[in-house]
Coordinates of C-alpha atoms in Angstrom, one line a residue:
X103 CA 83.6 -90.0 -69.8
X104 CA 80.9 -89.4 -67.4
X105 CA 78.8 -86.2 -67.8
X106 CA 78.4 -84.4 -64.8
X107 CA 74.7 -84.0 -65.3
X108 CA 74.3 -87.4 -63.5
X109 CA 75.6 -86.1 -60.3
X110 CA 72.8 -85.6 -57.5
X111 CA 74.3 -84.8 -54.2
X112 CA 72.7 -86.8 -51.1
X113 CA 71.9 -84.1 -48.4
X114 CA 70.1 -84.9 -45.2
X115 CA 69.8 -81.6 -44.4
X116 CA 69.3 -79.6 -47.8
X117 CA 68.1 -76.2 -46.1
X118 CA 71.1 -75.9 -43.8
X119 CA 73.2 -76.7 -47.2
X120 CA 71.4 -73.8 -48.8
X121 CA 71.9 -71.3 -46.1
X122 CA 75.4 -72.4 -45.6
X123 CA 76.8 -72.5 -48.9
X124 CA 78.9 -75.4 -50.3
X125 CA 82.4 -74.7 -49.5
X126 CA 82.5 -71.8 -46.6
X127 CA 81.1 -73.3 -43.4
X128 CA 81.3 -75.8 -41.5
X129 CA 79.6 -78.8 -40.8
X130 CA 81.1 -81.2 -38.5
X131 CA 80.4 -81.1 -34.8
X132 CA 82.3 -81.2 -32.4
X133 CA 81.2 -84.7 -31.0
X134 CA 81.0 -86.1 -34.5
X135 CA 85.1 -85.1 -34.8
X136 CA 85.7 -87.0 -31.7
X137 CA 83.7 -89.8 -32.4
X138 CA 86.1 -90.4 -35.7
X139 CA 89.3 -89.8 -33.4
X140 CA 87.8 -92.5 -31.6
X141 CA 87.7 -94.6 -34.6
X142 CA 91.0 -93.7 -35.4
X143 CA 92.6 -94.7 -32.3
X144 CA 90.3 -98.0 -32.7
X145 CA 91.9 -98.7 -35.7
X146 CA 95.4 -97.7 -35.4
X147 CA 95.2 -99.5 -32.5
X148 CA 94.2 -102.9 -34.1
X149 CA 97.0 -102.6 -36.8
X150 CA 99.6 -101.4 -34.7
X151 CA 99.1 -104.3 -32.9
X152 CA 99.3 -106.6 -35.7
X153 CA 101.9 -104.6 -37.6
X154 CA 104.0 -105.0 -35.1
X155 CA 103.7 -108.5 -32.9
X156 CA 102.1 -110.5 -35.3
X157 CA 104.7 -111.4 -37.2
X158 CA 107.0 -111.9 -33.6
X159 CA 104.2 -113.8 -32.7
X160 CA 104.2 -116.3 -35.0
X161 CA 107.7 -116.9 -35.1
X162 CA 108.5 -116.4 -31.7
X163 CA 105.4 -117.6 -29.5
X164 CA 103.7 -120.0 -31.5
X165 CA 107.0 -121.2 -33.5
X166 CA 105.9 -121.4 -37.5
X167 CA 108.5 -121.4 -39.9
X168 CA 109.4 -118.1 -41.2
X169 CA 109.3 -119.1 -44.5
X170 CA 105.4 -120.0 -44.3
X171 CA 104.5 -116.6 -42.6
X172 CA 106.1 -115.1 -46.0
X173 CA 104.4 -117.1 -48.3
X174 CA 101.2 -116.2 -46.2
X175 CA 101.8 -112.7 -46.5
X176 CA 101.9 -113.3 -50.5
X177 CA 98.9 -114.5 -50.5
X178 CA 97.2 -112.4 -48.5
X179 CA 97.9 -109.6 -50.6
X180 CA 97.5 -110.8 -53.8
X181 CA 93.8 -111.7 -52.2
X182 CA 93.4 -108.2 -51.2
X183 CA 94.2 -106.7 -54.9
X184 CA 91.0 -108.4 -55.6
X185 CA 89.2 -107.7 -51.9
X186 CA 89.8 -104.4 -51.2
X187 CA 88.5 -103.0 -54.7
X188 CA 85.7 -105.3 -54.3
X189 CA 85.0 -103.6 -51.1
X190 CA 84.7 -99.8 -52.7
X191 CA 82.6 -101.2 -55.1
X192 CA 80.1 -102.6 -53.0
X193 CA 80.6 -99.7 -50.9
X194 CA 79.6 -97.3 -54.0
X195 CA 77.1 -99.7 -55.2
X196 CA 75.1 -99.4 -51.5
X197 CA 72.0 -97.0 -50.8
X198 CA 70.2 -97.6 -47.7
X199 CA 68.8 -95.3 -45.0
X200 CA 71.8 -95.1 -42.7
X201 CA 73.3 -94.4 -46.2
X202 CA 76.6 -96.0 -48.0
X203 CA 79.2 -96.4 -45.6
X204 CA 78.1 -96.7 -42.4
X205 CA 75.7 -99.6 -42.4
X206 CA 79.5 -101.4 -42.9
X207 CA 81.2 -99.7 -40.0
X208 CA 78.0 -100.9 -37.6
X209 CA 78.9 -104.7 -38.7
X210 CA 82.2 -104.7 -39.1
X211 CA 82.2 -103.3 -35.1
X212 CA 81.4 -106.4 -34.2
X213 CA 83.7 -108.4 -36.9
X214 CA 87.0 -106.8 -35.7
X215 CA 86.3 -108.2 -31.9
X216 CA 85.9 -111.3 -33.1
X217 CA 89.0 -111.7 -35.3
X218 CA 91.3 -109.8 -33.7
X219 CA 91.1 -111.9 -30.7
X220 CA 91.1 -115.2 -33.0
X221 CA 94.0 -114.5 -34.8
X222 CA 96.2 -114.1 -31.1
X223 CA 95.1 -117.4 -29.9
X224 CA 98.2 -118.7 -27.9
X225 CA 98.1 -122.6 -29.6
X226 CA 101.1 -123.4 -28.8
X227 CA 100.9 -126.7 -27.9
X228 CA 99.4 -127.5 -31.5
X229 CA 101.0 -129.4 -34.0
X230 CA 103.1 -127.0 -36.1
X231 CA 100.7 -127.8 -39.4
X232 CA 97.4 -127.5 -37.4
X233 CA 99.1 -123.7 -36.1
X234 CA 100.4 -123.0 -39.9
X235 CA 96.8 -123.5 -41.4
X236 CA 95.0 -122.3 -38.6
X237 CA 97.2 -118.7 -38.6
X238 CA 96.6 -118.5 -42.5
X239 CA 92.8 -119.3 -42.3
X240 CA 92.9 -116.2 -39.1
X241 CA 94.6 -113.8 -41.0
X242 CA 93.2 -113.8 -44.0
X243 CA 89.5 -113.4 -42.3
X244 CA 90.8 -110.6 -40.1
X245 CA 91.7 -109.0 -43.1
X246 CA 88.8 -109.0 -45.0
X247 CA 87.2 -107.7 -41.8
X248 CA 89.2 -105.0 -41.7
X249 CA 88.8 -103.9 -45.1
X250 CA 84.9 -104.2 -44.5
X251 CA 85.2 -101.8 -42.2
X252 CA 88.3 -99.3 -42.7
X253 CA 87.1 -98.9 -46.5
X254 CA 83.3 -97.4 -45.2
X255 CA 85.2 -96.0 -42.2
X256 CA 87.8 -93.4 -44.5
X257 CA 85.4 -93.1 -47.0
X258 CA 82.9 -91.8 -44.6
X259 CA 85.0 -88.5 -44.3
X260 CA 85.3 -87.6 -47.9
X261 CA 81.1 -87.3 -47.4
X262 CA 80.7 -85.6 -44.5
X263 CA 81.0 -82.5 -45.2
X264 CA 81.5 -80.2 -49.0
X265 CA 84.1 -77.9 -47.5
X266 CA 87.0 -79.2 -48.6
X267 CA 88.7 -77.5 -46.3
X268 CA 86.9 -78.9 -43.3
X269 CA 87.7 -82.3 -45.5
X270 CA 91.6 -81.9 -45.6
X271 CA 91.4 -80.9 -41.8
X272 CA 88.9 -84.3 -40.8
X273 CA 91.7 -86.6 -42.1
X274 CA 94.6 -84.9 -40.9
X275 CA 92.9 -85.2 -37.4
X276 CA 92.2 -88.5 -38.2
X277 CA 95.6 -89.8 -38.9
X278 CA 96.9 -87.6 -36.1
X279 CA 94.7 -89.3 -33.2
X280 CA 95.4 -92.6 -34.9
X281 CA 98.9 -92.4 -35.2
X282 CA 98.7 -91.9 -31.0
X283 CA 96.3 -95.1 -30.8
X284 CA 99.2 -96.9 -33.0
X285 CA 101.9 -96.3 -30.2
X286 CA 99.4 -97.7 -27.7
X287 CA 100.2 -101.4 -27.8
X288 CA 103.8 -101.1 -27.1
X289 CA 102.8 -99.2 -23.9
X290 CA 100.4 -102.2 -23.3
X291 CA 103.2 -104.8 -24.1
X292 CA 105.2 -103.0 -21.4
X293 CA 102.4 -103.2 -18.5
X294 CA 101.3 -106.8 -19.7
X295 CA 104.8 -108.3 -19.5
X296 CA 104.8 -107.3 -15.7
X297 CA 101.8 -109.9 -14.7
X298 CA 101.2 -111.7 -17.9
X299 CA 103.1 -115.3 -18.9
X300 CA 105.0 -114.2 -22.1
X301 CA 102.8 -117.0 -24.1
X302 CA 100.0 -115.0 -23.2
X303 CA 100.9 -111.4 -23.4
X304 CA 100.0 -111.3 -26.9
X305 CA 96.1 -112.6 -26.5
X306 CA 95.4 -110.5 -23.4
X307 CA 96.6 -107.7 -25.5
X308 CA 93.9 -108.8 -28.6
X309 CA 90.9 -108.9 -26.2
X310 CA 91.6 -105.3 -25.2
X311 CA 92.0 -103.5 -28.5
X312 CA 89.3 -105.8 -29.9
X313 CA 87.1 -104.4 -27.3
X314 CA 88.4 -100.6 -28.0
X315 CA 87.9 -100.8 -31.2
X316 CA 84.5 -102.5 -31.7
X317 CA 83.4 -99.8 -29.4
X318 CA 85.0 -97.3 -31.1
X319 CA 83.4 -98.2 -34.8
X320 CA 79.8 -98.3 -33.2
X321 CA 80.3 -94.7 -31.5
X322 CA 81.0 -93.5 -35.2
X323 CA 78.4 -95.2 -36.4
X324 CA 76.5 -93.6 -34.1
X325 CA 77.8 -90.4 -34.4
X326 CA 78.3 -89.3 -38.0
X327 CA 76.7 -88.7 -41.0
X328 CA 76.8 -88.9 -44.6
X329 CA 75.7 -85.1 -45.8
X330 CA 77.9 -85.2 -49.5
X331 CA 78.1 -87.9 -51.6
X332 CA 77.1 -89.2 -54.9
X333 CA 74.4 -91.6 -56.0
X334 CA 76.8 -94.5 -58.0
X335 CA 74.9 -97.3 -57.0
X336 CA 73.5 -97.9 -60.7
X337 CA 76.4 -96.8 -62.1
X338 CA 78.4 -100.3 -63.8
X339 CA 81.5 -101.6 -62.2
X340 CA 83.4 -101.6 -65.6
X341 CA 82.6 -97.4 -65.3
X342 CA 83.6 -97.3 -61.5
X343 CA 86.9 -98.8 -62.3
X344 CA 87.6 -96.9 -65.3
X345 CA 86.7 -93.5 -63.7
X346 CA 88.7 -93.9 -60.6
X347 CA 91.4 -95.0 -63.2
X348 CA 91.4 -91.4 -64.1
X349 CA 92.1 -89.9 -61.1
X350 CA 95.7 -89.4 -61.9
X351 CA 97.0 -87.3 -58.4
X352 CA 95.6 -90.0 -56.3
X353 CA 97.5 -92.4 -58.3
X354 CA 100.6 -90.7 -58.3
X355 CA 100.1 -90.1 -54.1
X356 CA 99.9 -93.9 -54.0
X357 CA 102.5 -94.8 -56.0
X358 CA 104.7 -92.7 -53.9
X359 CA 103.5 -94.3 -50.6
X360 CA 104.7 -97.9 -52.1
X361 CA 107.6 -96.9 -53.1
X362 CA 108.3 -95.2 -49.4
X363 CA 106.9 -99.1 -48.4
X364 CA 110.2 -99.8 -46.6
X365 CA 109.2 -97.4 -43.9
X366 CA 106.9 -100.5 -43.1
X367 CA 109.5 -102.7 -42.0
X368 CA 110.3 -100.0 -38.7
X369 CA 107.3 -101.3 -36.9
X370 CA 107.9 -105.3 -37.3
X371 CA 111.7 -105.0 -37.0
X372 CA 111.4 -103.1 -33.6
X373 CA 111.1 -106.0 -31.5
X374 CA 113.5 -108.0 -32.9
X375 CA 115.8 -104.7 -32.4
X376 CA 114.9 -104.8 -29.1
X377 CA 115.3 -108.2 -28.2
X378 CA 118.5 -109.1 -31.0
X379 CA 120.2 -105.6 -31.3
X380 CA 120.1 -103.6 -28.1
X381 CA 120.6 -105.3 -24.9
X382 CA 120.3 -102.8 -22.0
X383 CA 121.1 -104.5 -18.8
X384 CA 118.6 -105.3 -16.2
X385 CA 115.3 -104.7 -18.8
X386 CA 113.6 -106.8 -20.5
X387 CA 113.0 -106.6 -24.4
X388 CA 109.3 -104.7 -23.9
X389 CA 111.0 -102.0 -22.0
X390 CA 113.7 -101.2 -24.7
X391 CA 111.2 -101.4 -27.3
X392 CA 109.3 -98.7 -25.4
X393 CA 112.9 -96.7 -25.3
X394 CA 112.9 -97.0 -29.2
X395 CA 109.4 -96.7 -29.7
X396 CA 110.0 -93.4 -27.8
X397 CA 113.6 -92.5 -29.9
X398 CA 111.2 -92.8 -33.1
X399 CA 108.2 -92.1 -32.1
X400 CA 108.9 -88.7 -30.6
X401 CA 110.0 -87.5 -34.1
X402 CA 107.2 -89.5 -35.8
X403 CA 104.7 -87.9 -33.4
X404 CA 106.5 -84.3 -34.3
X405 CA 106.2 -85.1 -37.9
X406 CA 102.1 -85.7 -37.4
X407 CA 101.8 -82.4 -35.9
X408 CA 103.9 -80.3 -38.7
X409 CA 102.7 -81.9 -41.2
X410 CA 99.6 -79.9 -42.5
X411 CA 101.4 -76.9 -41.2
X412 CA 103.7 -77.2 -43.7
X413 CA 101.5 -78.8 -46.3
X414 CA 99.1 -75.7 -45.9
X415 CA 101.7 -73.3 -46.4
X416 CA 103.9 -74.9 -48.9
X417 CA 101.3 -77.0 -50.6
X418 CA 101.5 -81.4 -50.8
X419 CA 103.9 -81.4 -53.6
X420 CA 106.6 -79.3 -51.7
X421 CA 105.9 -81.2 -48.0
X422 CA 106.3 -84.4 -49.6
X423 CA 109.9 -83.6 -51.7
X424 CA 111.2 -82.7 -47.9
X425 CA 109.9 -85.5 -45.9
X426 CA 111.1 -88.0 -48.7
X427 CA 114.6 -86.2 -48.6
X428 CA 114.9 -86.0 -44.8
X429 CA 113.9 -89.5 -44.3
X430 CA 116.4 -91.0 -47.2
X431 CA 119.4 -88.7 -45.6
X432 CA 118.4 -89.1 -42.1
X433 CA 118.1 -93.4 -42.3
X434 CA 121.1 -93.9 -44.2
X435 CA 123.4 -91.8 -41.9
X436 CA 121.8 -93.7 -39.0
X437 CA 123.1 -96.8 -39.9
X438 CA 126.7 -96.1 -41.0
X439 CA 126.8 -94.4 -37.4
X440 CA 125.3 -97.3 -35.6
X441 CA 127.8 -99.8 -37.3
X442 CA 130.3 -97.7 -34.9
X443 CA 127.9 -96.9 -31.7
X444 CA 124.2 -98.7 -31.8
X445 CA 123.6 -94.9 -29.9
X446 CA 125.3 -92.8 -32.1
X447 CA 122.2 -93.7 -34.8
X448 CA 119.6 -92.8 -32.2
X449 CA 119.7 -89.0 -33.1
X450 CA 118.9 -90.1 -36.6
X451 CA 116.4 -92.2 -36.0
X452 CA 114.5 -89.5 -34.4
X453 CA 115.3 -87.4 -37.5
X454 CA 114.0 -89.9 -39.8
X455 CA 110.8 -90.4 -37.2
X456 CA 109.7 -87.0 -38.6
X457 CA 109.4 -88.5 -42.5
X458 CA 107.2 -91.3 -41.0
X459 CA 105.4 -88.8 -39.3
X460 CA 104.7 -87.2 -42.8
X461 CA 103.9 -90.1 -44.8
X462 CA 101.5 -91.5 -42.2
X463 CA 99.3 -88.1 -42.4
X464 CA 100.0 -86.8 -46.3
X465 CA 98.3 -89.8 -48.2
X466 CA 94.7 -89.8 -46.6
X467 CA 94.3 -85.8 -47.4
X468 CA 96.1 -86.3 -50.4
X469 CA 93.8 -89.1 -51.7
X470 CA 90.6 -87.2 -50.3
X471 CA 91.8 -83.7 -52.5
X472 CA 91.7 -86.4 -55.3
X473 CA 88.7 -86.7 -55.1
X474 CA 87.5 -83.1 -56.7
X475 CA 90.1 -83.8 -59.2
X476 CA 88.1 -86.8 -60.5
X477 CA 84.9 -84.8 -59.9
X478 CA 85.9 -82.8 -62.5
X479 CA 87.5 -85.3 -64.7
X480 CA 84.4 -87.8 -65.0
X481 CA 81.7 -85.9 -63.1
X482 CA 81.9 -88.5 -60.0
X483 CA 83.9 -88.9 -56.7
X484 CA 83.8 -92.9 -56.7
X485 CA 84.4 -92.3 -52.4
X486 CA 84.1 -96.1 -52.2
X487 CA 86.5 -97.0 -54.9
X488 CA 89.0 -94.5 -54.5
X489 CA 89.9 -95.7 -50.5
X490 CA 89.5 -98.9 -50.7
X491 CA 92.6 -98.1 -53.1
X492 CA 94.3 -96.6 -50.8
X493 CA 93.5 -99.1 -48.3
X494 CA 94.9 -101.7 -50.7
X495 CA 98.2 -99.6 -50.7
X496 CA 98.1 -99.4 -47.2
X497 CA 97.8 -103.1 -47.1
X498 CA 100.4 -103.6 -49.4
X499 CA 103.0 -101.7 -47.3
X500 CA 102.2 -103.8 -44.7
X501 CA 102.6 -107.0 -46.4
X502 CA 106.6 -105.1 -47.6
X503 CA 107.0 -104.7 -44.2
X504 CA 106.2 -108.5 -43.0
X505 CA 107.3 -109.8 -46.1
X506 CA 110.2 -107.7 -46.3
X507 CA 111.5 -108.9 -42.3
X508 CA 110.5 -112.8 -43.4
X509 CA 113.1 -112.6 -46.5
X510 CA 115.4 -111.1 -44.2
X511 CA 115.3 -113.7 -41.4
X512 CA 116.0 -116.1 -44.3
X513 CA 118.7 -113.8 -46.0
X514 CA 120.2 -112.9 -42.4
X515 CA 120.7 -116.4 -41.1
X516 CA 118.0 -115.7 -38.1
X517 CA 118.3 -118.2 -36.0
X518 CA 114.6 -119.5 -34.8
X519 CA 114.3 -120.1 -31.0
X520 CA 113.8 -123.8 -29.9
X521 CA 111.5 -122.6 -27.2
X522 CA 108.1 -119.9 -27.0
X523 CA 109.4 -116.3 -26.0
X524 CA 113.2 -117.7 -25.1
X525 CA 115.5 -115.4 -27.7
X526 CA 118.4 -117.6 -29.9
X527 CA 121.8 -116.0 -29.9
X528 CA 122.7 -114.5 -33.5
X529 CA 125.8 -113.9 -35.3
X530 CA 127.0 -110.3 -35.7
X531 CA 126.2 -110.3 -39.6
X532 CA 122.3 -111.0 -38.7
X533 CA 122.0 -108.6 -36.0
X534 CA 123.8 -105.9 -38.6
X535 CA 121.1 -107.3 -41.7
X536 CA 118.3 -107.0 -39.1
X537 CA 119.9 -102.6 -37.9
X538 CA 119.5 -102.4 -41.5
X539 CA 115.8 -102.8 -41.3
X540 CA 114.5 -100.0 -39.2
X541 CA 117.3 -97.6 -41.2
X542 CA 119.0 -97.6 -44.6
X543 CA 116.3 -99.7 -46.2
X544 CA 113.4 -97.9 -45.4
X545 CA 116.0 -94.5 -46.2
X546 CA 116.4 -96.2 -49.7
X547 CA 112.4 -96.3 -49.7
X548 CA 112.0 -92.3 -49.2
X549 CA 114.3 -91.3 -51.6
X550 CA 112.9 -93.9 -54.2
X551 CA 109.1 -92.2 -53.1
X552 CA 110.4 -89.0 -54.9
X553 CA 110.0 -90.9 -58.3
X554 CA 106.0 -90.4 -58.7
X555 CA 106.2 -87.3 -56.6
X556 CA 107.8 -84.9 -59.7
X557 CA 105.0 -86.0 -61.8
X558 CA 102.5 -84.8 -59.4
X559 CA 100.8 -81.7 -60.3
X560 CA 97.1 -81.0 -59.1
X561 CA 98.5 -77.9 -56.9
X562 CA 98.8 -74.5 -57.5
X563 CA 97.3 -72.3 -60.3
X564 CA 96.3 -75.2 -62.2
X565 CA 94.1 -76.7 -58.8
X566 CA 93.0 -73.2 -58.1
X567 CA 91.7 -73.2 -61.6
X568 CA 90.2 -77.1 -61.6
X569 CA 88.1 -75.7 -58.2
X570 CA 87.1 -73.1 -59.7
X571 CA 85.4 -74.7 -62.9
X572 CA 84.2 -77.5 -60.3
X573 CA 82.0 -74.8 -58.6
X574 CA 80.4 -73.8 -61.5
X575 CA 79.4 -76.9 -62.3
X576 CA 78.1 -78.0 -59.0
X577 CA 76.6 -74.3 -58.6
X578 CA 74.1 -75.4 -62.1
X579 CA 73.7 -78.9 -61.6
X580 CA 72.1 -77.8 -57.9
X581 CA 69.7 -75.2 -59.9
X582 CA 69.0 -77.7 -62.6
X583 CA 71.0 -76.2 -65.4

């Protein structure tokens, strides 16, 4: 175990520190908070638009076996089990004058332009085996450009300020604005499908969140600072590992978002909802993907917003027990409806909306209040280490969720279209298998999440008396004790 005498916090401004005191004021601007709801939109932006076209994209526009975008997705993230904690270590391992994290955010600005755009590029009249290799060389180098910078990015919060308060609230704003940024691209779908060839829709859309969100990244490069952190740089990677192995609530918070990783299949599935499930006379399958987007989102977008309301009244634990049962019940009784009337589930669907809501914003503050658990445990906050883990997990849900709809084509009998952007007709058992997507499955998912939940218990009296202890400590390492 780590002895705390080792910790040395990295202050630029050490007399507005003192004056302030740790864990009362405030320290984030008010353009510094903006400049990381840019980020966020940046960045929710770039995977909403990959969580949910990329896989319709590939199928659909440039016509690669389903099979192969599985296996690609396997591969992927078993890569990124080694990547992504590679990443924190580096990340903890760094010291430079712009500090730790955001030397990465100012390169990987310019990285995500690059690849996003790449990985849309409308080939379609390559050979399928020159598209197949050329998608899995694309994605796998957008993805290690995204780690590169979403690790630094979320990581940079957790050091910008010691009020944990001020902490809890940074993320919860960050995930809020970002959740809006995700919903973005199915506006821009709409719009671009009104001037755009349907080969193209998908590339015009890459340039312009590439462009957002490379701008976006540099203005928080710009803008923020790093005024709390630890010096691990000459601490051994073994000792990272096996003290961010400690951390037991963040463990247990991301255990609980994989198991929830069902949820992830809402976001790929839509389209082919859209296009294979609802048909709304006279509007094309962007439009009724708005509609749902909108049936969804509208509780999703509620469920953002209550979210630390509740959490801050009722604590984590609590919070997360009701969004994992409202989302199980909720999902589940959509789909026996919709087997009767596709808009009896609707209502439902909104319900459930409200769970995604909640498991979109409780991980990032749950993982950054970790972070004074592990203080306490080892005597260091491993900032780098303990997000890229939960960008891993993020990651990983995504890989559930294309992963999960590639099995299911398979399983469902999906019929592939001989043609770019011209829709097969399916059989009523695939368009019930592919309903079951964006409801019961990812219902099943919530109510598995309460698993690791019950275990969880770094709230109440016993956190209250961890913070406590973590004060005194702090308070005589700062006056050399």
């Amino acid at each position: 175990m780590f002895s705390t005498n080792i910790i040395f916090y990295k202050i630029k401004n050490k007399d507005e520190l003192a004056k302030k005191g740790e864990n009362m004021e405030k320290y984030i601007s008010k353009k510094e908070k903006a400049s990381y709801g840019f980020a966020a939109v940046g960045s929710y932006m770039v995977a909403g638009i990959t969580q949910s076209y990329l896989m319709y994209f590939f199928t659909d526009i440039l016509i690669i076996p389903s099979a192969f975008v599985m296996m690609l997705m396997i591969v992927a993230r078993v890569w990124d089990a080694l990547n992504d904690p590679m990443m924190g270590v580096i990340v903890d391992r760094t010291s430079t004058k712009y500090g730790k994290m955001r030397p990465y955010v100012l390169i990987g600005s310019f990285l995500m332009l690059v690849t996003t755009i790449v990985l849309f590029m409308p080939l379609t009249g390559a050979p399928t085996m020159f598209k197949m290799i050329f998608a899995a060389v694309s994605y796998i180098i957008f993805g290690m450009a995204y780690t590169l910078t979403d690790v630094p990015a979320m990581g940079l919060m957790s050091v910008a300020t010691p009020n944990s308060d001020e902490r809890a609230s940074l993320l919860s704003f960050y995930v809020t604005v970002g959740s809006v940024g995700s919903l973005l691209p199915v506006g821009l779908l709409t719009i671009f499908q009104s001037f755009i060839p349907e080969k193209y829709v998908y590339f015009a859309m890459s340039i312009f969140v590439g462009i957002i969100t490379s701008a976006a990244y540099l203005t928080l490069f710009k803008n923020s600072k790093e005024r709390f952190s630890t010096h691990t740089e000459k601490i051994a990677v073994r000792d990272m590992i096996k003290a961010a192995g400690k951390n037991k609530p963040m463990m247990l918070v991301l255990l609980m978002s994989m198991t929830a990783s069902p949820r992830y299949l809402i976001m790929p599935a839509a389209l082919y909802i859209a296009t294979y499930v609802i048909n709304i006379p006279g509007l094309n399958s962007g439009t009724v993907l708005l509609l749902l987007y909108l049936v969804v989102g509208s509780g999703m977008f509620a469920g953002i917003l209550l979210t630390p309301v509740i959490y801050k009244k009722l604590g984590y634990k609590t919070t997360c027990v009701i969004a994992a049962v409202t989302g199980g019940v909720s999902l589940t009784a959509a789909f026996l409806l919709g087997k009767i009337n596709i808009y009896f589930a609707l209502p439902f669907m909104t319900i459930g909306g409200l769970s995604l809501g909640s498991y979109n914003v409780l991980p990032y503050p749950m993982v950054g209040d970790s972070l004074d658990y592990l203080e306490w445990k080892t005597g260091e906050r491993m900032e780098g280490v303990c997000f890229s883990l939960n960008s891993f997990v993020t990651k990983f849900n995504n890989a559930v969720g294309f992963i999960g709809l590639s099995a299911a084509l398979t399983l469902f009998h999906f019929i592939e279209p001989s043609a770019a952007g011209v829709p097969a007709v399916q059989s009523a058992s695939t368009v019930t298998g592919l309903f079951s997507l964006v409801t019961v499955i990812p219902g099943i998912g919530f109510l598995l999440s309460l698993i690791p939940i019950c275990f969880y218990d770094f709230s109440g009296v016993k956190k209250g008396k961890i913070l406590s202890e973590l004060a005194v400590k702090r308070k005589a390492i700062k006056n050399g004790v």
